[in-house]
Amino acid sequence: MTVGTGSPAQARSTAPHGTPPTPALKPAATPGAPEGAAGLGIDPDDLPDGLVVADATGRIVCFNAAASRITALSGAEAIGRPLDQALPLEDLKGRRWWTLTDPYGGLATRRGQPERNLLLPGGREVLVSARYVRAHPTGPVQRVVVSLRGTEARRRTERSHAELIATVAHELRSPLTSVKGFTATLLDKWERFTDDQKRLMLETVDADAGRIKRLIAELLDISRIDSGRLEVRRQPVDIAAAVGRHIQAHTTGGQSPDRFFVRVRPDLPELWADPDKIDQILGNLLENAVRHGEGTVTIEVAPTTCTTDGEKGTEVTVSDEGPGIPEESMGRVFTRFWRGSKRGGTGLGLYIVKGVVEAHGGTITVGRGPCGGAEFRFILPVGTPAHLL
């Protein structure tokens, strides 16, 4: 490709008198590709990151649009200027980066600089990496290619991690305080309590310990989902029976049986899935409907055909009769920390549900139910292991 903000002639015209023109950079031909493929030009302004190229004399011959946006320096101002003057970068300790790295001097075996945070004039942070191009491994530097990126995306990631830590710390504090308080009281004044009082305290400790365990499990799931390491141990699963177990748990916990309506369609295909993960999906969706929704919670299980490859699958729909989810929030339901109301929770449950469903090769959507409340629908393919096909 030809590298420059204008034509090769424009780039050459800005070089110092007596300096040999910098050869145009062109892509190498791909083996087996049509002969004309190597001649396709790529405009540096099409690149999403800032691109700055300096020639063998250290003067800039390319300064693309993204570099101008990041540095607030136009290409016309940058072309032809020495690299260290156009980009007076400093590290976080205030040291001049070009003086420290000395791209045109130093060891002849160096190939560049890894990405790091540096400061532009005015204190704005930018991510910078550099590549030293040599004609042969230990020869003089022919070009210095610099990549510039803004730090906004990294800052968003850091804020997300900080928010996750703050959320976890807040959620852990309450049950841990309860556990510590009750155990300390029992140890200090055991003889003063009746058996019923001791049982009540121990049941509270057990419930809070279970809450802590679930939160830690959520954190582990998030880590595995983000890194693509969520494992699915497939076994035959009776999803209709799993729905029944979860409803029974809610009714045992005080919910009226009349609040739940279950419809199971006939001819369900055999489903191979991870039983624990299916319980996790159903538990989160039903808890979400009970806590944030209103009226009857309807669960429908039906056979379906996966739209991707025609494989048979199972479709599960969970809907309620509450106010539903605002249209403007539909696209954020499965993101971290989204909360449909102020009724507690970490805001991580639906993010995990989506990750678990997708780990099974399925899909999940959210919409408005027939009675106006929220409706979650997930589809799981049969998932029969290959050795049984």
Short mmCIF file of C-alpha atoms in Angstrom, two decimals:
data_model
loop_
_atom_site.label_atom_id
_atom_site.label_comp_id
_atom_site.label_asym_id
_atom_site.label_seq_id
_atom_site.Cartn_x
_atom_site.Cartn_y
_atom_site.Cartn_z
CA MET A 1 0.00 0.00 0.00
CA THR A 2 1.11 3.56 -0.49
CA VAL A 3 1.58 5.22 2.90
CA GLY A 4 1.02 8.96 3.19
CA THR A 5 -1.65 11.52 3.67
CA GLY A 6 -1.48 12.53 0.06
CA SER A 7 0.35 11.23 -2.97
CA PRO A 8 3.88 9.74 -2.73
CA ALA A 9 5.10 12.87 -4.46
CA GLN A 10 3.61 15.03 -1.70
CA ALA A 11 5.38 12.99 0.95
CA ARG A 12 8.71 13.26 -0.89
CA SER A 13 8.39 17.00 -1.33
CA THR A 14 8.42 17.54 2.43
CA ALA A 15 11.67 15.64 3.05
CA PRO A 16 14.88 17.69 3.57
CA HIS A 17 16.84 18.62 0.45
CA GLY A 18 19.38 16.01 -0.45
CA THR A 19 17.53 13.24 1.35
CA PRO A 20 16.74 10.25 -0.86
CA PRO A 21 13.03 9.87 -1.40
CA THR A 22 11.38 7.35 0.88
CA PRO A 23 10.16 4.39 -1.14
CA ALA A 24 6.43 3.88 -1.16
CA LEU A 25 5.19 1.08 1.05
CA LYS A 26 3.23 -1.58 -0.77
CA PRO A 27 1.70 -4.83 0.42
CA ALA A 28 3.51 -8.00 -0.33
CA ALA A 29 1.82 -10.27 -2.81
CA THR A 30 -0.06 -13.14 -1.25
CA PRO A 31 1.07 -16.55 -2.58
CA GLY A 32 -1.50 -17.84 -5.01
CA ALA A 33 -3.36 -14.52 -5.16
CA PRO A 34 -4.19 -12.85 -8.48
CA GLU A 35 -1.34 -10.81 -9.88
CA GLY A 36 -3.22 -7.54 -9.43
CA ALA A 37 -3.95 -8.09 -5.71
CA ALA A 38 -0.62 -6.59 -4.64
CA GLY A 39 -1.49 -3.40 -6.44
CA LEU A 40 -4.59 -2.66 -4.37
CA GLY A 41 -4.08 0.62 -2.54
CA ILE A 42 -5.20 1.06 1.09
CA ASP A 43 -5.72 4.57 2.40
CA PRO A 44 -4.11 5.05 5.86
CA ASP A 45 -7.11 7.20 6.77
CA ASP A 46 -9.21 4.01 6.66
CA LEU A 47 -7.33 2.60 9.66
CA PRO A 48 -9.13 2.82 13.03
CA ASP A 49 -5.92 3.59 14.95
CA GLY A 50 -3.54 6.48 14.56
CA LEU A 51 -0.68 5.71 12.15
CA VAL A 52 2.52 7.75 12.07
CA VAL A 53 5.46 6.75 9.87
CA ALA A 54 8.90 8.38 9.96
CA ASP A 55 11.59 7.77 7.33
CA ALA A 56 15.26 6.94 7.80
CA THR A 57 16.01 10.56 8.69
CA GLY A 58 13.39 10.65 11.44
CA ARG A 59 10.99 12.91 9.55
CA ILE A 60 7.30 12.08 9.32
CA VAL A 61 6.07 10.88 5.92
CA CYS A 62 2.63 9.61 7.00
CA PHE A 63 0.16 11.01 9.51
CA ASN A 64 -3.33 9.61 9.09
CA ALA A 65 -6.70 11.04 10.09
CA ALA A 66 -6.95 9.00 13.31
CA ALA A 67 -3.54 10.32 14.41
CA SER A 68 -4.76 13.87 13.76
CA ARG A 69 -7.88 13.20 15.84
CA ILE A 70 -5.92 11.76 18.75
CA THR A 71 -3.15 14.37 18.81
CA ALA A 72 -5.14 17.43 17.63
CA LEU A 73 -2.36 17.98 15.06
CA SER A 74 -3.23 18.14 11.38
CA GLY A 75 -1.45 16.05 8.79
CA ALA A 76 -0.20 19.18 7.02
CA GLU A 77 1.46 20.34 10.26
CA ALA A 78 3.02 16.95 10.95
CA ILE A 79 4.33 15.85 7.55
CA GLY A 80 8.03 16.63 7.18
CA ARG A 81 8.62 17.43 10.86
CA PRO A 82 11.00 15.40 13.05
CA LEU A 83 9.17 12.64 14.86
CA ASP A 84 10.16 13.79 18.35
CA GLN A 85 8.97 17.35 17.65
CA ALA A 86 5.61 16.41 16.13
CA LEU A 87 4.97 13.88 18.92
CA PRO A 88 6.66 15.20 22.08
CA LEU A 89 5.60 12.17 24.12
CA GLU A 90 6.46 11.75 27.79
CA ASP A 91 6.08 8.80 30.12
CA LEU A 92 4.08 9.02 33.35
CA LYS A 93 7.22 10.17 35.19
CA GLY A 94 7.69 13.14 32.88
CA ARG A 95 10.63 11.70 30.91
CA ARG A 96 10.93 12.27 27.16
CA TRP A 97 9.96 8.99 25.47
CA TRP A 98 11.98 9.45 22.27
CA THR A 99 15.10 10.26 24.29
CA LEU A 100 14.61 7.12 26.35
CA THR A 101 13.88 4.79 23.45
CA ASP A 102 16.24 6.31 20.85
CA PRO A 103 14.74 4.40 17.89
CA TYR A 104 17.52 5.31 15.43
CA GLY A 105 20.36 4.48 17.83
CA GLY A 106 20.99 1.92 20.52
CA LEU A 107 21.02 -1.80 19.97
CA ALA A 108 20.73 -2.82 16.32
CA THR A 109 18.69 -5.90 17.27
CA ARG A 110 15.71 -3.93 18.57
CA ARG A 111 12.48 -4.34 16.63
CA GLY A 112 10.25 -1.82 18.37
CA GLN A 113 8.51 -0.81 21.58
CA PRO A 114 5.52 -2.55 23.20
CA GLU A 115 2.32 -0.63 23.85
CA ARG A 116 2.36 1.66 26.86
CA ASN A 117 0.60 4.68 28.31
CA LEU A 118 2.26 7.98 27.38
CA LEU A 119 1.30 11.62 27.69
CA LEU A 120 0.74 14.18 24.96
CA PRO A 121 1.23 17.89 25.63
CA GLY A 122 -1.54 18.99 27.97
CA GLY A 123 -1.48 15.71 29.89
CA ARG A 124 -3.77 13.67 27.63
CA GLU A 125 -3.03 9.94 27.83
CA VAL A 126 -2.53 7.89 24.68
CA LEU A 127 -1.52 4.26 24.04
CA VAL A 128 1.62 4.13 21.91
CA SER A 129 3.51 1.26 20.31
CA ALA A 130 6.30 1.41 17.73
CA ARG A 131 7.90 -0.86 15.16
CA TYR A 132 11.41 -0.37 13.80
CA VAL A 133 11.68 -1.46 10.16
CA ARG A 134 15.16 -2.52 9.01
CA ALA A 135 16.34 -3.76 5.63
CA HIS A 136 18.05 -6.67 7.42
CA PRO A 137 17.98 -7.75 11.07
CA THR A 138 20.90 -5.66 12.33
CA GLY A 139 20.85 -2.93 9.71
CA PRO A 140 19.99 0.73 10.23
CA VAL A 141 16.39 1.73 10.82
CA GLN A 142 14.65 2.51 7.53
CA ARG A 143 11.28 3.48 9.01
CA VAL A 144 9.71 3.93 12.41
CA VAL A 145 6.02 2.99 12.39
CA VAL A 146 4.05 4.31 15.37
CA SER A 147 0.54 3.25 16.37
CA LEU A 148 -1.59 5.58 18.48
CA ARG A 149 -4.79 4.70 20.30
CA GLY A 150 -7.00 6.58 22.70
CA THR A 151 -7.42 5.24 26.22
CA GLU A 152 -11.22 5.57 26.34
CA ALA A 153 -11.93 1.85 25.76
CA ARG A 154 -9.39 0.81 28.37
CA ARG A 155 -10.82 3.32 30.82
CA ARG A 156 -14.29 1.87 30.30
CA THR A 157 -12.94 -1.61 31.01
CA GLU A 158 -11.19 -0.39 34.14
CA ARG A 159 -14.38 1.32 35.32
CA SER A 160 -16.32 -1.89 34.69
CA HIS A 161 -13.84 -3.88 36.77
CA ALA A 162 -13.93 -1.28 39.53
CA GLU A 163 -17.73 -1.36 39.51
CA LEU A 164 -17.67 -5.16 39.70
CA ILE A 165 -15.36 -5.04 42.73
CA ALA A 166 -17.51 -2.40 44.42
CA THR A 167 -20.70 -4.39 43.75
CA VAL A 168 -19.20 -7.60 45.08
CA ALA A 169 -17.84 -5.87 48.17
CA HIS A 170 -21.27 -4.37 48.88
CA GLU A 171 -23.09 -7.68 48.36
CA LEU A 172 -20.63 -9.59 50.54
CA ARG A 173 -20.67 -7.11 53.40
CA SER A 174 -24.26 -7.73 54.51
CA PRO A 175 -24.23 -11.56 54.80
CA LEU A 176 -20.71 -11.60 56.23
CA THR A 177 -21.76 -9.10 58.91
CA SER A 178 -24.72 -11.33 59.75
CA VAL A 179 -22.62 -14.50 59.86
CA LYS A 180 -19.98 -12.86 62.03
CA GLY A 181 -22.54 -11.31 64.38
CA PHE A 182 -24.56 -14.47 64.99
CA THR A 183 -21.54 -16.76 65.41
CA ALA A 184 -19.85 -14.33 67.79
CA THR A 185 -23.08 -14.04 69.82
CA LEU A 186 -23.56 -17.81 69.98
CA LEU A 187 -19.96 -18.44 71.01
CA ASP A 188 -20.07 -15.74 73.66
CA LYS A 189 -23.52 -16.44 75.12
CA TRP A 190 -24.37 -20.00 74.13
CA GLU A 191 -25.85 -20.95 77.48
CA ARG A 192 -28.28 -18.01 77.52
CA PHE A 193 -30.25 -19.05 74.41
CA THR A 194 -32.95 -21.64 74.07
CA ASP A 195 -32.69 -24.38 71.47
CA ASP A 196 -35.23 -22.62 69.26
CA GLN A 197 -33.25 -19.38 69.38
CA LYS A 198 -30.04 -21.22 68.53
CA ARG A 199 -31.74 -22.97 65.62
CA LEU A 200 -33.05 -19.64 64.27
CA MET A 201 -29.60 -18.08 64.44
CA LEU A 202 -27.93 -21.07 62.79
CA GLU A 203 -30.56 -21.12 60.04
CA THR A 204 -29.84 -17.44 59.37
CA VAL A 205 -26.10 -18.14 59.25
CA ASP A 206 -26.70 -21.03 56.86
CA ALA A 207 -28.86 -18.88 54.56
CA ASP A 208 -26.29 -16.06 54.49
CA ALA A 209 -23.48 -18.53 53.85
CA GLY A 210 -25.49 -19.86 50.90
CA ARG A 211 -25.86 -16.31 49.60
CA ILE A 212 -22.10 -15.81 49.76
CA LYS A 213 -21.55 -19.12 47.98
CA ARG A 214 -23.91 -18.11 45.15
CA LEU A 215 -22.16 -14.76 44.74
CA ILE A 216 -18.75 -16.43 44.51
CA ALA A 217 -20.18 -18.88 41.95
CA GLU A 218 -21.45 -15.89 39.91
CA LEU A 219 -17.99 -14.32 39.94
CA LEU A 220 -16.40 -17.55 38.77
CA ASP A 221 -18.98 -17.86 36.00
CA ILE A 222 -18.32 -14.29 34.84
CA SER A 223 -14.59 -15.01 34.70
CA ARG A 224 -15.17 -18.17 32.65
CA ILE A 225 -17.65 -16.49 30.32
CA ASP A 226 -15.34 -13.54 29.67
CA SER A 227 -12.38 -15.84 28.95
CA GLY A 228 -14.39 -18.37 26.90
CA ARG A 229 -13.64 -21.18 29.36
CA LEU A 230 -17.17 -22.00 30.53
CA GLU A 231 -17.44 -25.80 30.44
CA VAL A 232 -20.66 -27.63 29.63
CA ARG A 233 -20.97 -31.22 30.89
CA ARG A 234 -23.83 -32.63 28.84
CA GLN A 235 -26.26 -35.18 30.26
CA PRO A 236 -29.88 -36.02 29.45
CA VAL A 237 -32.00 -33.33 31.12
CA ASP A 238 -35.75 -33.39 31.83
CA ILE A 239 -36.30 -29.64 31.59
CA ALA A 240 -40.01 -29.90 32.46
CA ALA A 241 -39.10 -31.62 35.73
CA ALA A 242 -36.45 -28.95 36.39
CA VAL A 243 -39.11 -26.25 35.98
CA GLY A 244 -41.31 -28.08 38.49
CA ARG A 245 -38.50 -28.24 41.05
CA HIS A 246 -37.88 -24.50 40.86
CA ILE A 247 -41.56 -23.67 41.22
CA GLN A 248 -41.80 -25.96 44.24
CA ALA A 249 -38.82 -24.16 45.79
CA HIS A 250 -40.60 -20.82 45.34
CA THR A 251 -43.88 -22.09 46.82
CA THR A 252 -42.01 -23.63 49.75
CA GLY A 253 -40.41 -20.23 50.27
CA GLY A 254 -43.79 -18.54 50.64
CA GLN A 255 -45.02 -17.83 47.10
CA SER A 256 -48.59 -18.82 46.30
CA PRO A 257 -48.88 -21.84 43.96
CA ASP A 258 -51.51 -19.87 42.05
CA ARG A 259 -48.86 -17.40 40.97
CA PHE A 260 -47.28 -19.93 38.59
CA PHE A 261 -48.77 -21.38 35.42
CA VAL A 262 -46.83 -24.08 33.56
CA ARG A 263 -47.59 -25.29 30.06
CA VAL A 264 -45.52 -28.19 28.69
CA ARG A 265 -46.10 -29.03 25.04
CA PRO A 266 -45.98 -32.70 23.95
CA ASP A 267 -43.23 -34.36 21.90
CA LEU A 268 -40.30 -32.59 23.53
CA PRO A 269 -36.99 -33.80 22.04
CA GLU A 270 -34.40 -35.39 24.30
CA LEU A 271 -32.20 -32.57 25.61
CA TRP A 272 -28.52 -33.03 26.35
CA ALA A 273 -27.29 -30.20 28.55
CA ASP A 274 -25.49 -29.42 31.79
CA PRO A 275 -28.09 -29.98 34.56
CA ASP A 276 -26.46 -27.48 36.93
CA LYS A 277 -26.32 -24.83 34.22
CA ILE A 278 -29.98 -25.42 33.29
CA ASP A 279 -30.91 -24.96 36.95
CA GLN A 280 -28.90 -21.75 36.93
CA ILE A 281 -30.78 -20.42 33.88
CA LEU A 282 -34.21 -21.32 35.23
CA GLY A 283 -33.37 -20.10 38.73
CA ASN A 284 -32.28 -16.68 37.48
CA LEU A 285 -35.23 -16.21 35.12
CA LEU A 286 -37.85 -17.28 37.67
CA GLU A 287 -36.23 -15.22 40.43
CA ASN A 288 -36.22 -12.24 38.07
CA ALA A 289 -39.93 -12.72 37.24
CA VAL A 290 -40.96 -13.18 40.90
CA ARG A 291 -38.86 -10.32 42.26
CA HIS A 292 -39.32 -7.70 39.55
CA GLY A 293 -42.57 -8.78 37.87
CA GLU A 294 -46.16 -8.95 39.00
CA GLY A 295 -49.18 -11.20 38.58
CA THR A 296 -48.99 -14.71 37.18
CA VAL A 297 -45.62 -16.06 36.08
CA THR A 298 -46.11 -18.25 33.00
CA ILE A 299 -43.54 -20.87 32.00
CA GLU A 300 -43.99 -22.62 28.67
CA VAL A 301 -41.81 -25.48 27.42
CA ALA A 302 -42.19 -26.47 23.78
CA PRO A 303 -40.34 -28.29 20.99
CA THR A 304 -38.84 -26.08 18.31
CA THR A 305 -36.42 -26.04 15.43
CA CYS A 306 -33.19 -24.09 15.84
CA THR A 307 -33.00 -21.49 13.09
CA THR A 308 -29.26 -21.89 12.50
CA ASP A 309 -29.04 -25.39 11.05
CA GLY A 310 -32.50 -26.93 11.40
CA GLU A 311 -31.55 -29.01 14.45
CA LYS A 312 -34.35 -29.88 16.84
CA GLY A 313 -34.40 -28.03 20.12
CA THR A 314 -36.36 -26.98 23.18
CA GLU A 315 -37.85 -23.53 23.66
CA VAL A 316 -38.56 -22.19 27.15
CA THR A 317 -40.50 -18.96 27.71
CA VAL A 318 -40.81 -17.19 31.08
CA SER A 319 -43.18 -14.21 31.25
CA ASP A 320 -44.94 -12.17 33.89
CA GLU A 321 -47.71 -9.56 34.11
CA GLY A 322 -45.68 -6.69 35.54
CA PRO A 323 -44.81 -3.33 33.96
CA GLY A 324 -42.28 -4.97 31.66
CA ILE A 325 -38.97 -3.60 30.45
CA PRO A 326 -38.87 -0.18 28.75
CA GLU A 327 -38.08 -0.34 25.04
CA GLU A 328 -34.97 1.80 25.49
CA SER A 329 -33.57 -0.72 27.99
CA MET A 330 -34.14 -3.87 25.92
CA GLY A 331 -30.65 -3.75 24.41
CA ARG A 332 -28.98 -3.53 27.82
CA VAL A 333 -30.81 -6.31 29.66
CA PHE A 334 -28.04 -8.88 29.20
CA THR A 335 -25.17 -6.54 30.06
CA ARG A 336 -23.36 -6.44 33.38
CA PHE A 337 -24.98 -4.60 36.26
CA TRP A 338 -28.29 -4.01 34.50
CA ARG A 339 -31.08 -3.86 37.06
CA GLY A 340 -34.74 -3.73 36.17
CA SER A 341 -35.69 -2.15 39.48
CA LYS A 342 -34.26 -1.09 42.82
CA ARG A 343 -35.24 -4.33 44.53
CA GLY A 344 -31.73 -5.55 45.14
CA GLY A 345 -29.52 -7.99 43.27
CA THR A 346 -26.08 -7.65 41.74
CA GLY A 347 -27.25 -7.04 38.17
CA LEU A 348 -25.12 -10.00 37.02
CA GLY A 349 -27.76 -12.74 36.74
CA LEU A 350 -29.01 -12.09 33.19
CA TYR A 351 -25.45 -11.54 31.93
CA ILE A 352 -24.57 -15.01 33.24
CA VAL A 353 -27.79 -16.52 31.83
CA LYS A 354 -26.91 -15.29 28.35
CA GLY A 355 -23.38 -16.66 28.63
CA VAL A 356 -24.61 -20.07 29.81
CA VAL A 357 -27.26 -20.33 27.06
CA GLU A 358 -24.71 -19.42 24.39
CA ALA A 359 -22.22 -21.92 25.82
CA HIS A 360 -24.86 -24.58 25.03
CA GLY A 361 -25.11 -23.28 21.46
CA GLY A 362 -28.47 -21.66 22.16
CA THR A 363 -29.97 -18.19 21.95
CA ILE A 364 -31.93 -16.00 24.35
CA THR A 365 -34.12 -12.97 23.69
CA VAL A 366 -36.20 -10.54 25.70
CA GLY A 367 -39.44 -8.85 24.75
CA ARG A 368 -42.88 -7.92 25.98
CA GLY A 369 -45.24 -10.72 27.02
CA PRO A 370 -48.91 -11.14 26.08
CA CYS A 371 -50.00 -9.45 29.32
CA GLY A 372 -47.50 -6.59 29.05
CA GLY A 373 -44.79 -7.90 31.36
CA ALA A 374 -41.26 -9.02 30.53
CA GLU A 375 -40.88 -12.17 28.44
CA PHE A 376 -37.62 -14.11 28.25
CA ARG A 377 -37.31 -16.88 25.67
CA PHE A 378 -34.32 -19.18 25.30
CA ILE A 379 -33.80 -21.98 22.81
CA LEU A 380 -31.42 -24.88 23.39
CA PRO A 381 -30.43 -27.32 20.64
CA VAL A 382 -30.73 -31.01 21.40
CA GLY A 383 -26.96 -31.12 21.87
CA THR A 384 -26.58 -34.88 21.48
CA PRO A 385 -22.89 -35.82 22.00
CA ALA A 386 -21.10 -36.77 18.78
CA HIS A 387 -20.28 -40.29 19.94
CA LEU A 388 -24.02 -41.05 20.23
CA LEU A 389 -24.96 -39.87 16.76
#
